[in-house]
C-alpha positions as a Python dict, from the first residue, in 0.01 Angstrom:
ca = {
    (1, 'X'): (0, 0, 0),
    (2, 'X'): (-80, -192, -303),
    (3, 'X'): (-429, -381, -309),
    (4, 'X'): (-255, -718, -396),
    (5, 'X'): (-43, -689, -94),
    (6, 'X'): (-179, -951, 172),
    (7, 'X'): (-20, -928, 529),
    (8, 'X'): (29, -1197, 789),
    (9, 'X'): (10, -957, 1065),
    (10, 'X'): (-306, -1057, 1239),
    (11, 'X'): (-259, -1288, 1561),
    (12, 'X'): (149, -1214, 1543),
    (13, 'X'): (333, -1026, 1796),
    (14, 'X'): (421, -662, 1701),
    (15, 'X'): (785, -728, 1675),
    (16, 'X'): (747, -994, 1486),
    (17, 'X'): (514, -896, 1224),
    (18, 'X'): (617, -997, 828),
    (19, 'X'): (435, -888, 458),
    (20, 'X'): (391, -1153, 227),
    (21, 'X'): (384, -995, -123),
    (22, 'X'): (121, -1148, -366),
    (23, 'X'): (403, -1268, -591),
    (24, 'X'): (567, -1463, -327),
    (25, 'X'): (819, -1210, -223),
    (26, 'X'): (858, -1205, 181),
    (27, 'X'): (920, -870, 363),
    (28, 'X'): (1032, -880, 719),
    (29, 'X'): (919, -593, 950),
    (30, 'X'): (1084, -497, 1282),
    (31, 'X'): (916, -197, 1482),
    (32, 'X'): (1001, 113, 1663),
    (33, 'X'): (1281, 25, 1943),
    (34, 'X'): (1341, -309, 1842),
    (35, 'X'): (1441, -202, 1455),
    (36, 'X'): (1650, 75, 1585),
    (37, 'X'): (1832, -137, 1823),
    (38, 'X'): (1903, -382, 1550),
    (39, 'X'): (2018, -105, 1332),
    (40, 'X'): (2226, 55, 1581),
    (41, 'X'): (2424, -260, 1673),
    (42, 'X'): (2510, -255, 1287),
    (43, 'X'): (2599, 111, 1318),
    (44, 'X'): (2792, 33, 1623),
    (45, 'X'): (3008, -294, 1423),
    (46, 'X'): (3094, -62, 1120),
    (47, 'X'): (3211, 239, 1360),
    (48, 'X'): (3436, 3, 1525),
    (49, 'X'): (3561, -114, 1242),
    (50, 'X'): (3651, 217, 1071),
    (51, 'X'): (3817, 304, 1397),
    (52, 'X'): (4012, 22, 1435),
    (53, 'X'): (4102, -85, 1085),
    (54, 'X'): (4011, 203, 838),
    (55, 'X'): (3742, 278, 618),
    (56, 'X'): (3871, 74, 337),
    (57, 'X'): (3796, -233, 516),
    (58, 'X'): (3460, -95, 670),
    (59, 'X'): (3340, -57, 302),
    (60, 'X'): (3408, -438, 248),
    (61, 'X'): (3183, -548, 544),
    (62, 'X'): (2822, -713, 541),
    (63, 'X'): (2658, -814, 854),
    (64, 'X'): (2476, -1185, 835),
    (65, 'X'): (2184, -1019, 1034),
    (66, 'X'): (2019, -790, 783),
    (67, 'X'): (1860, -544, 1007),
    (68, 'X'): (2181, -504, 1159),
    (69, 'X'): (2336, -488, 763),
    (70, 'X'): (2067, -225, 705),
    (71, 'X'): (2209, 14, 976),
    (72, 'X'): (2543, -58, 847),
    (73, 'X'): (2521, 16, 507),
    (74, 'X'): (2309, 321, 544),
    (75, 'X'): (2645, 453, 751),
    (76, 'X'): (2850, 312, 492),
    (77, 'X'): (2641, 536, 222),
    (78, 'X'): (2687, 843, 447),
    (79, 'X'): (3108, 778, 448),
    (80, 'X'): (3068, 741, 64),
    (81, 'X'): (2902, 1042, -14),
    (82, 'X'): (3116, 1281, 217),
    (83, 'X'): (3421, 1106, 22),
    (84, 'X'): (3269, 1192, -321),
    (85, 'X'): (3150, 1524, -207),
    (86, 'X'): (3468, 1649, -14),
    (87, 'X'): (3766, 1382, -112),
    (88, 'X'): (3809, 1325, 288),
    (89, 'X'): (3656, 1271, 631),
    (90, 'X'): (3508, 917, 576),
    (91, 'X'): (3596, 858, 939),
    (92, 'X'): (3486, 1122, 1103),
    (93, 'X'): (3138, 1076, 920),
    (94, 'X'): (3080, 762, 1020),
    (95, 'X'): (3186, 827, 1402),
    (96, 'X'): (2963, 1130, 1374),
    (97, 'X'): (2687, 911, 1261),
    (98, 'X'): (2701, 669, 1506),
    (99, 'X'): (2727, 943, 1792),
    (100, 'X'): (2398, 1140, 1606),
    (101, 'X'): (2198, 796, 1582),
    (102, 'X'): (2290, 699, 1936),
    (103, 'X'): (2198, 1011, 2114),
    (104, 'X'): (1871, 1039, 1881),
    (105, 'X'): (1761, 686, 1969),
    (106, 'X'): (1797, 802, 2326),
    (107, 'X'): (1535, 1066, 2238),
    (108, 'X'): (1297, 829, 2027),
    (109, 'X'): (947, 857, 2134),
    (110, 'X'): (935, 1177, 2090),
    (111, 'X'): (761, 1372, 1751),
    (112, 'X'): (968, 1288, 1526),
    (113, 'X'): (927, 1568, 1301),
    (114, 'X'): (1019, 1808, 1568),
    (115, 'X'): (1301, 1576, 1647),
    (116, 'X'): (1450, 1630, 1315),
    (117, 'X'): (1363, 2005, 1313),
    (118, 'X'): (1592, 2070, 1600),
    (119, 'X'): (1846, 1870, 1487),
    (120, 'X'): (1833, 2038, 1168),
    (121, 'X'): (1826, 2392, 1334),
    (122, 'X'): (2130, 2276, 1548),
    (123, 'X'): (2328, 2195, 1210),
    (124, 'X'): (2254, 2513, 1057),
    (125, 'X'): (2369, 2685, 1339),
    (126, 'X'): (2701, 2489, 1370),
    (127, 'X'): (2781, 2547, 1007),
    (128, 'X'): (2709, 2936, 1006),
    (129, 'X'): (2983, 2905, 1333),
    (130, 'X'): (3198, 2770, 1156),
    (131, 'X'): (3184, 2980, 875),
    (132, 'X'): (3279, 3247, 1043),
    (133, 'X'): (3573, 3091, 1243),
    (134, 'X'): (3732, 2908, 944),
    (135, 'X'): (4094, 3031, 808),
    (136, 'X'): (4192, 3089, 425),
    (137, 'X'): (4518, 2917, 357),
    (138, 'X'): (4758, 3091, 167),
    (139, 'X'): (5092, 2977, 220),
    (140, 'X'): (5266, 2639, 91),
    (141, 'X'): (5304, 2517, 433),
    (142, 'X'): (4959, 2553, 522),
    (143, 'X'): (4886, 2361, 214),
    (144, 'X'): (5183, 2084, 329),
    (145, 'X'): (5016, 2061, 677),
    (146, 'X'): (4670, 1991, 515),
    (147, 'X'): (4798, 1704, 271),
    (148, 'X'): (5019, 1567, 540),
    (149, 'X'): (4719, 1515, 777),
    (150, 'X'): (4513, 1340, 504),
    (151, 'X'): (4829, 1140, 405),
    (152, 'X'): (4831, 962, 775),
    (153, 'X'): (5116, 1179, 826),
    (154, 'X'): (5357, 1155, 580),
    (155, 'X'): (5535, 1480, 568),
    (156, 'X'): (5690, 1372, 227),
    (157, 'X'): (5355, 1345, 27),
    (158, 'X'): (5234, 1637, 197),
    (159, 'X'): (5535, 1836, 89),
    (160, 'X'): (5500, 1711, -287),
    (161, 'X'): (5186, 1814, -309),
    (162, 'X'): (5223, 2129, -179),
    (163, 'X'): (5513, 2191, -449),
    (164, 'X'): (5300, 2063, -733),
    (165, 'X'): (5028, 2308, -629),
    (166, 'X'): (5293, 2640, -597),
    (167, 'X'): (5420, 2578, -934),
    (168, 'X'): (5076, 2496, -1084),
    (169, 'X'): (4831, 2695, -905),
    (170, 'X'): (4488, 2659, -739),
    (171, 'X'): (4315, 2545, -1101),
    (172, 'X'): (4626, 2400, -1236),
    (173, 'X'): (4595, 2032, -1321),
    (174, 'X'): (4772, 1792, -1085),
    (175, 'X'): (4737, 1394, -1127),
    (176, 'X'): (4879, 1088, -955),
    (177, 'X'): (5023, 820, -1167),
    (178, 'X'): (5216, 493, -1080),
    (179, 'X'): (5563, 564, -1135),
    (180, 'X'): (5848, 351, -1292),
    (181, 'X'): (6112, 371, -1013),
    (182, 'X'): (6165, 330, -658),
    (183, 'X'): (6141, 725, -584),
    (184, 'X'): (5844, 941, -582),
    (185, 'X'): (5874, 1211, -857),
    (186, 'X'): (5696, 1536, -978),
    (187, 'X'): (5698, 1610, -1324),
    (188, 'X'): (5615, 1987, -1394),
    (189, 'X'): (5507, 2054, -1733),
    (190, 'X'): (5426, 2413, -1855),
    (191, 'X'): (5282, 2553, -2185),
    (192, 'X'): (5163, 2203, -2283),
    (193, 'X'): (4724, 2284, -2329),
    (194, 'X'): (4556, 2122, -2013),
    (195, 'X'): (4241, 2188, -1814),
    (196, 'X'): (4030, 2031, -1520),
    (197, 'X'): (3668, 2167, -1467),
    (198, 'X'): (3387, 1989, -1233),
    (199, 'X'): (3188, 1772, -1412),
    (200, 'X'): (3212, 1408, -1422),
    (201, 'X'): (3051, 1098, -1604),
    (202, 'X'): (2715, 1103, -1674),
    (203, 'X'): (2663, 734, -1612),
    (204, 'X'): (2883, 482, -1433),
    (205, 'X'): (2842, 233, -1711),
    (206, 'X'): (3137, 476, -1853),
    (207, 'X'): (3356, 367, -1577),
    (208, 'X'): (3685, 181, -1695),
    (209, 'X'): (3876, 159, -1371),
    (210, 'X'): (3613, 7, -1143),
    (211, 'X'): (3888, 16, -832),
    (212, 'X'): (3931, 416, -874),
    (213, 'X'): (3587, 476, -1033),
    (214, 'X'): (3749, 647, -1328),
    (215, 'X'): (3724, 671, -1691),
    (216, 'X'): (4098, 692, -1822),
    (217, 'X'): (4140, 740, -2236),
    (218, 'X'): (4449, 778, -2419),
    (219, 'X'): (4418, 988, -2744),
    (220, 'X'): (4051, 1017, -2737),
    (221, 'X'): (3874, 1229, -3002),
    (222, 'X'): (3635, 1493, -2820),
    (223, 'X'): (3259, 1587, -2944),
    (224, 'X'): (3162, 1947, -2800),
    (225, 'X'): (2794, 2070, -2846),
    (226, 'X'): (2588, 2361, -2662),
    (227, 'X'): (2273, 2154, -2692),
    (228, 'X'): (2124, 1834, -2540),
    (229, 'X'): (2198, 1523, -2751),
    (230, 'X'): (1903, 1257, -2750),
    (231, 'X'): (1836, 1140, -3052),
    (232, 'X'): (2023, 850, -3211),
    (233, 'X'): (2086, 956, -3564),
    (234, 'X'): (2268, 1312, -3401),
    (235, 'X'): (2552, 1065, -3193),
    (236, 'X'): (2580, 762, -3452),
    (237, 'X'): (2812, 962, -3710),
    (238, 'X'): (3065, 1039, -3410),
    (239, 'X'): (3038, 695, -3260),
    (240, 'X'): (3131, 548, -3596),
    (241, 'X'): (3424, 788, -3703),
    (242, 'X'): (3550, 703, -3330),
    (243, 'X'): (3495, 311, -3411),
    (244, 'X'): (3658, 357, -3767),
    (245, 'X'): (4008, 550, -3613),
    (246, 'X'): (3996, 311, -3325),
    (247, 'X'): (4011, 572, -3064),
    (248, 'X'): (3783, 637, -2764),
    (249, 'X'): (3509, 908, -2752),
    (250, 'X'): (3466, 1229, -2507),
    (251, 'X'): (3126, 1366, -2542),
    (252, 'X'): (3053, 1698, -2352),
    (253, 'X'): (2696, 1824, -2417),
    (254, 'X'): (2427, 2025, -2228),
    (255, 'X'): (2312, 1679, -2169),
    (256, 'X'): (2308, 1319, -2335),
    (257, 'X'): (2000, 1129, -2284),
    (258, 'X'): (1747, 875, -2454),
    (259, 'X'): (1858, 673, -2731),
    (260, 'X'): (2194, 898, -2744),
    (261, 'X'): (2256, 776, -2397),
    (262, 'X'): (2150, 419, -2463),
    (263, 'X'): (2350, 380, -2774),
    (264, 'X'): (2669, 497, -2596),
    (265, 'X'): (2622, 280, -2303),
    (266, 'X'): (2581, -19, -2510),
    (267, 'X'): (2862, 14, -2704),
    (268, 'X'): (3060, 59, -2429),
    (269, 'X'): (2907, -247, -2231),
    (270, 'X'): (2984, -464, -2579),
    (271, 'X'): (3347, -368, -2595),
    (272, 'X'): (3293, -224, -2912),
    (273, 'X'): (3384, 129, -2818),
    (274, 'X'): (3545, 349, -2526),
    (275, 'X'): (3297, 607, -2479),
    (276, 'X'): (3206, 834, -2234),
    (277, 'X'): (2936, 1112, -2210),
    (278, 'X'): (2988, 1446, -1931),
    (279, 'X'): (2774, 1753, -1903),
    (280, 'X'): (2920, 2056, -1991),
    (281, 'X'): (3017, 2297, -1719),
    (282, 'X'): (2874, 2582, -1659),
    (283, 'X'): (2540, 2772, -1718),
    (284, 'X'): (2409, 3002, -1952),
    (285, 'X'): (2629, 3235, -2149),
    (286, 'X'): (2935, 3139, -1942),
    (287, 'X'): (2846, 2707, -2035),
    (288, 'X'): (2891, 2867, -2388),
    (289, 'X'): (3224, 3054, -2327),
    (290, 'X'): (3376, 2725, -2181),
    (291, 'X'): (3303, 2535, -2430),
    (292, 'X'): (3442, 2763, -2630),
    (293, 'X'): (3774, 2740, -2411),
    (294, 'X'): (3757, 2374, -2471),
    (295, 'X'): (3749, 2388, -2862),
    (296, 'X'): (4049, 2607, -2861),
    (297, 'X'): (4243, 2347, -2584),
    (298, 'X'): (4125, 2040, -2794),
    (299, 'X'): (4135, 2169, -3172),
    (300, 'X'): (3722, 2085, -3211),
    (301, 'X'): (3464, 2274, -3319),
    (302, 'X'): (3154, 2345, -3096),
    (303, 'X'): (2817, 2246, -3213),
    (304, 'X'): (2574, 2521, -3192),
    (305, 'X'): (2315, 2741, -3327),
    (306, 'X'): (2553, 2940, -3486),
    (307, 'X'): (2700, 2630, -3677),
    (308, 'X'): (2521, 2585, -4003),
    (309, 'X'): (2650, 2217, -4014),
    (310, 'X'): (2450, 1968, -3758),
    (311, 'X'): (2552, 1683, -3556),
    (312, 'X'): (2463, 1450, -3768),
    (313, 'X'): (2674, 1587, -4053),
    (314, 'X'): (2998, 1584, -3837),
    (315, 'X'): (3311, 1508, -3980),
    (316, 'X'): (3652, 1382, -3831),
    (317, 'X'): (3822, 1733, -3866),
    (318, 'X'): (3570, 1858, -3634),
    (319, 'X'): (3600, 1645, -3319),
    (320, 'X'): (3865, 1788, -3075),
    (321, 'X'): (4143, 1546, -2948),
    (322, 'X'): (4365, 1549, -2632),
    (323, 'X'): (4697, 1325, -2498),
    (324, 'X'): (4447, 1187, -2261),
    (325, 'X'): (4162, 1224, -2038),
    (326, 'X'): (4050, 1141, -1696),
    (327, 'X'): (3667, 1152, -1572),
    (328, 'X'): (3573, 1067, -1210),
    (329, 'X'): (3217, 1151, -1050),
    (330, 'X'): (3304, 1504, -980),
    (331, 'X'): (3538, 1593, -1262),
    (332, 'X'): (3728, 1568, -1598),
    (333, 'X'): (4085, 1646, -1634),
    (334, 'X'): (4232, 1712, -2022),
    (335, 'X'): (4619, 1633, -2086),
    (336, 'X'): (4787, 1767, -2366),
    (337, 'X'): (4506, 1908, -2573),
    (338, 'X'): (4534, 1933, -2979),
    (339, 'X'): (4496, 2285, -2972),
    (340, 'X'): (4742, 2532, -3082),
    (341, 'X'): (4981, 2746, -2850),
    (342, 'X'): (4909, 3058, -3035),
    (343, 'X'): (4495, 3012, -3041),
    (344, 'X'): (4533, 2928, -2648),
    (345, 'X'): (4760, 3245, -2601),
    (346, 'X'): (4503, 3437, -2832),
    (347, 'X'): (4239, 3334, -2586),
    (348, 'X'): (4375, 3426, -2304),
    (349, 'X'): (4462, 3738, -2426),
    (350, 'X'): (4098, 3778, -2520),
    (351, 'X'): (3978, 3710, -2163),
    (352, 'X'): (4228, 3933, -2000),
    (353, 'X'): (4101, 4239, -2208),
    (354, 'X'): (3750, 4179, -2117),
    (355, 'X'): (3859, 4165, -1729),
    (356, 'X'): (3988, 4494, -1765),
    (357, 'X'): (3689, 4621, -1918),
    (358, 'X'): (3557, 4853, -1639),
    (359, 'X'): (3195, 4786, -1759),
    (360, 'X'): (3224, 4430, -1672),
    (361, 'X'): (3088, 4309, -1327),
    (362, 'X'): (3234, 4151, -1046),
    (363, 'X'): (3056, 3833, -1094),
    (364, 'X'): (3161, 3811, -1442),
    (365, 'X'): (3535, 3876, -1336),
    (366, 'X'): (3529, 3607, -1128),
    (367, 'X'): (3415, 3366, -1414),
    (368, 'X'): (3643, 3457, -1629),
    (369, 'X'): (3967, 3461, -1405),
    (370, 'X'): (3853, 3108, -1337),
    (371, 'X'): (3857, 3048, -1675),
    (372, 'X'): (4183, 3238, -1746),
    (373, 'X'): (4320, 3024, -1437),
    (374, 'X'): (4216, 2698, -1595),
    (375, 'X'): (4380, 2798, -1982),
    (376, 'X'): (4711, 2935, -1859),
    (377, 'X'): (4770, 2702, -1578),
    (378, 'X'): (5023, 2434, -1602),
    (379, 'X'): (5036, 2060, -1524),
    (380, 'X'): (5197, 1858, -1245),
    (381, 'X'): (5199, 1452, -1296),
    (382, 'X'): (5312, 1296, -933),
    (383, 'X'): (5456, 965, -1005),
    (384, 'X'): (5438, 733, -716),
    (385, 'X'): (5752, 487, -688),
    (386, 'X'): (5788, 188, -481),
    (387, 'X'): (5981, -141, -466),
    (388, 'X'): (5646, -363, -518),
    (389, 'X'): (5284, -343, -703),
    (390, 'X'): (5096, -322, -337),
    (391, 'X'): (5340, -58, -185),
    (392, 'X'): (5291, 152, -504),
    (393, 'X'): (4877, 117, -458),
    (394, 'X'): (4883, 176, -112),
    (395, 'X'): (5101, 488, -167),
    (396, 'X'): (4894, 599, -448),
    (397, 'X'): (4564, 587, -260),
    (398, 'X'): (4725, 814, -11),
    (399, 'X'): (4817, 1057, -248),
    (400, 'X'): (4480, 1067, -388),
    (401, 'X'): (4304, 1145, -57),
    (402, 'X'): (4614, 1395, 31),
    (403, 'X'): (4541, 1578, -301),
    (404, 'X'): (4153, 1587, -256),
    (405, 'X'): (4172, 1728, 99),
    (406, 'X'): (4414, 1985, -38),
    (407, 'X'): (4197, 2081, -284),
    (408, 'X'): (3915, 2120, -47),
    (409, 'X'): (4115, 2311, 193),
    (410, 'X'): (4243, 2530, -89),
    (411, 'X'): (3874, 2614, -231),
    (412, 'X'): (3734, 2683, 130),
    (413, 'X'): (3953, 2724, 383),
    (414, 'X'): (4075, 2520, 668),
    (415, 'X'): (3974, 2440, 1109),
    (416, 'X'): (4110, 2293, 1374),
    (417, 'X'): (4199, 1928, 1363),
    (418, 'X'): (4148, 1620, 1576),
    (419, 'X'): (3784, 1692, 1651),
    (420, 'X'): (3830, 2028, 1799),
    (421, 'X'): (3656, 2211, 1561),
    (422, 'X'): (3302, 1996, 1606),
    (423, 'X'): (3394, 2011, 1982),
    (424, 'X'): (3417, 2355, 1982),
    (425, 'X'): (3115, 2417, 1774),
    (426, 'X'): (2887, 2266, 2048),
    (427, 'X'): (2957, 2552, 2256),
    (428, 'X'): (2753, 2747, 2002),
    (429, 'X'): (2421, 2532, 2063),
    (430, 'X'): (2288, 2715, 2337),
    (431, 'X'): (1901, 2774, 2432),
    (432, 'X'): (1958, 3159, 2313),
    (433, 'X'): (2124, 3085, 1959),
    (434, 'X'): (1898, 2797, 1860),
    (435, 'X'): (1579, 2888, 2032),
    (436, 'X'): (1324, 2554, 2019),
    (437, 'X'): (949, 2578, 1956),
    (438, 'X'): (886, 2261, 2175),
    (439, 'X'): (1082, 2037, 2423),
    (440, 'X'): (1105, 1787, 2162),
    (441, 'X'): (1295, 2028, 1901),
    (442, 'X'): (1529, 2093, 2226),
    (443, 'X'): (1582, 1726, 2242),
    (444, 'X'): (1683, 1718, 1883),
    (445, 'X'): (1934, 2003, 1975),
    (446, 'X'): (2084, 1843, 2253),
    (447, 'X'): (2118, 1534, 2041),
    (448, 'X'): (2328, 1713, 1757),
    (449, 'X'): (2550, 1911, 2091),
    (450, 'X'): (2625, 1548, 2239),
    (451, 'X'): (2698, 1402, 1931),
    (452, 'X'): (2949, 1672, 1799),
    (453, 'X'): (3164, 1621, 2106),
    (454, 'X'): (3226, 1255, 2010),
    (455, 'X'): (3491, 1249, 1723),
    (456, 'X'): (3740, 1430, 1964),
    (457, 'X'): (3658, 1208, 2253),
    (458, 'X'): (3721, 908, 2021),
    (459, 'X'): (4055, 1037, 1924),
    (460, 'X'): (4172, 1073, 2267),
    (461, 'X'): (4019, 747, 2330),
    (462, 'X'): (4212, 581, 2054),
    (463, 'X'): (4544, 752, 2192),
    (464, 'X'): (4523, 565, 2527),
    (465, 'X'): (4414, 870, 2745),
    (466, 'X'): (4058, 911, 2887),
    (467, 'X'): (3820, 1070, 2657),
    (468, 'X'): (3588, 1245, 2880),
    (469, 'X'): (3869, 1412, 3113),
    (470, 'X'): (4074, 1505, 2814),
    (471, 'X'): (3746, 1671, 2607),
    (472, 'X'): (3611, 1819, 2961),
    (473, 'X'): (3938, 1992, 2973),
    (474, 'X'): (3951, 2158, 2663),
    (475, 'X'): (3606, 2289, 2703),
    (476, 'X'): (3676, 2430, 3049),
    (477, 'X'): (4041, 2544, 2984),
    (478, 'X'): (4015, 2664, 2588),
    (479, 'X'): (3643, 2688, 2525),
    (480, 'X'): (3689, 3073, 2438),
    (481, 'X'): (4026, 2964, 2226),
    (482, 'X'): (3853, 2839, 1868),
    (483, 'X'): (4206, 2691, 1766),
    (484, 'X'): (4313, 2538, 2105),
    (485, 'X'): (4277, 2162, 2136),
    (486, 'X'): (4470, 1816, 2250),
    (487, 'X'): (4754, 1676, 2020),
    (488, 'X'): (4680, 1326, 2108),
    (489, 'X'): (4984, 1224, 1947),
    (490, 'X'): (5244, 1442, 2182),
    (491, 'X'): (4988, 1424, 2506),
    (492, 'X'): (4952, 1852, 2523),
    (493, 'X'): (4734, 2086, 2497),
    (494, 'X'): (4847, 2310, 2212),
    (495, 'X'): (4696, 2581, 1929),
    (496, 'X'): (4589, 2283, 1682),
    (497, 'X'): (4660, 2511, 1372),
    (498, 'X'): (4976, 2633, 1488),
    (499, 'X'): (5084, 2270, 1534),
    (500, 'X'): (4957, 2170, 1204),
    (501, 'X'): (4667, 1961, 1302),
    (502, 'X'): (4389, 2072, 1042),
    (503, 'X'): (4089, 1970, 863),
    (504, 'X'): (3941, 2131, 573),
    (505, 'X'): (3647, 2322, 614),
    (506, 'X'): (3466, 2164, 278),
    (507, 'X'): (3526, 1821, 469),
    (508, 'X'): (3363, 1934, 809),
    (509, 'X'): (3070, 2085, 672),
    (510, 'X'): (3008, 1791, 442),
    (511, 'X'): (3004, 1571, 722),
    (512, 'X'): (2751, 1755, 921),
    (513, 'X'): (2529, 1796, 582),
    (514, 'X'): (2582, 1406, 504),
    (515, 'X'): (2476, 1270, 829),
    (516, 'X'): (2088, 1365, 780),
    (517, 'X'): (2074, 974, 742),
    (518, 'X'): (2171, 965, 1081),
    (519, 'X'): (1910, 1183, 1204),
    (520, 'X'): (1661, 1015, 971),
    (521, 'X'): (1764, 691, 1138),
    (522, 'X'): (1690, 782, 1471),
    (523, 'X'): (1343, 858, 1425),
    (524, 'X'): (1258, 532, 1207),
    (525, 'X'): (894, 361, 1338),
    (526, 'X'): (968, 71, 1135),
    (527, 'X'): (1256, -131, 937),
    (528, 'X'): (1143, -343, 617),
    (529, 'X'): (1393, -606, 460),
    (530, 'X'): (1331, -913, 218),
    (531, 'X'): (1329, -1221, 421),
    (532, 'X'): (1477, -1531, 271),
    (533, 'X'): (1226, -1751, 86),
    (534, 'X'): (1163, -2075, 205),
    (535, 'X'): (1316, -2338, 30),
    (536, 'X'): (1073, -2648, -45),
    (537, 'X'): (1118, -2970, 150),
    (538, 'X'): (1362, -3231, -23),
    (539, 'X'): (1222, -3588, -46),
    (540, 'X'): (1342, -3889, 179),
    (541, 'X'): (1740, -3929, 231),
    (542, 'X'): (1805, -3599, 130),
    (543, 'X'): (1794, -3729, -278),
    (544, 'X'): (1503, -3505, -345),
    (545, 'X'): (1186, -3587, -507),
    (546, 'X'): (1130, -3634, -886),
    (547, 'X'): (1045, -3277, -922),
    (548, 'X'): (1378, -3150, -764),
    (549, 'X'): (1572, -3398, -992),
    (550, 'X'): (1443, -3241, -1306),
    (551, 'X'): (1231, -3531, -1403),
    (552, 'X'): (1308, -3822, -1638),
    (553, 'X'): (1241, -3691, -1982),
    (554, 'X'): (1600, -3706, -2064),
    (555, 'X'): (1615, -4050, -2032),
}
């Protein structure tokens, strides 16, 4: 603790202690059960809001009590992180966080490190169990099922996304835009150079659309570099070219930092130039190859050690271009690159020849297949229609959620939905499968086991049924059948996957990993918040004294 810190702890009850910094910033502290109870109340309020009104409303919630708000904000962060990683699962993440915190809070008072170790062992075992039971999806019908569930049961949205993915392939580019008609439309474009890769903007300052958290450019210039860009003189010529041509600039490099990054952000914030920096995808030789693919796609040049020209001597014809570019926190999408079709076809043929070489390792073949799919895949643009701007915006959000969930499902497979997966996973947590070193660790395992049953119980209760009774029947009658659960909409027990009630495995896995915050909350021994500063008393009659009036010097 800093030496200048003065405390007013002496003589005060433990629960009401406060800290006062020498600069005058007050900190209020609550210890042990009182602090955890306050945060738990905030978690409960947020979780109920999610269950009743959805995640969008819950994100806007800010509680008056700062200790309660602390709990609510931490769970909001869990849900946001899950959404950023997997594109879905925010409701499950919130409900599970609430359950883990509640269960862990009961065990509070034990050794917090052992409690956390036990909980982590349980999570590791659950993920291992789910890895062996997930199902890979291959058919268009399965893809439509996943998309439909994530679109709040809208089969039309699910089918449209399945059609788009079937046309352009798993690595193809699918984007969602606002249409100009009442009906939803899908536009499939083949033969136009497009690509998507898993790297997003380096800094959120580059965002152009705050609502969607995206950077969107029309006809941008593209600078490609194998090396890290730090010096201002390296980036300045490219910035000047973009400014003179009045076009946005996308920079893709090993990294962009220091003066170079500061210059980009400053130009963006001042409105002098639309610019965005993205780290190059891949590592080592694979990164070099992908940058080469991007150069072919955009008609640009990759600045590397092999090139005699340095970045500070860049010319306009060395910069690539694209019809449009969309950058999120997680990925970057090129549409209609300026590269020639013949050049792209030749690049694809070159990749195929290396693929067919018997000396190419399996690892390299996997990377080559990914590159080939990205270069040769088509483009699908889903144009969302509607009778009003509000309707189009709401539908577009559902399309985005469904598309994210579908990509996650195609990437890592699916598991039964309706909370059944976590419920069945709780059966895998036995003393034999998860040995605990001591009693406190066993409490950590039990906390996770009990929490895993909460999402299924919540879904059943929201449908007007008795949650504990239905969950008990699932475990007793169908415990050995991984895919069997309860269809709350129809009120019957069924094979969830056969019924089309599924979740992407990536979403469930991410929910489990991201709930480490809830495990941390459950073992917190102190909560610290900034206390409101006490205002100086005003003069008689509420008029304020001379100092409050700013003095009389102006007269």
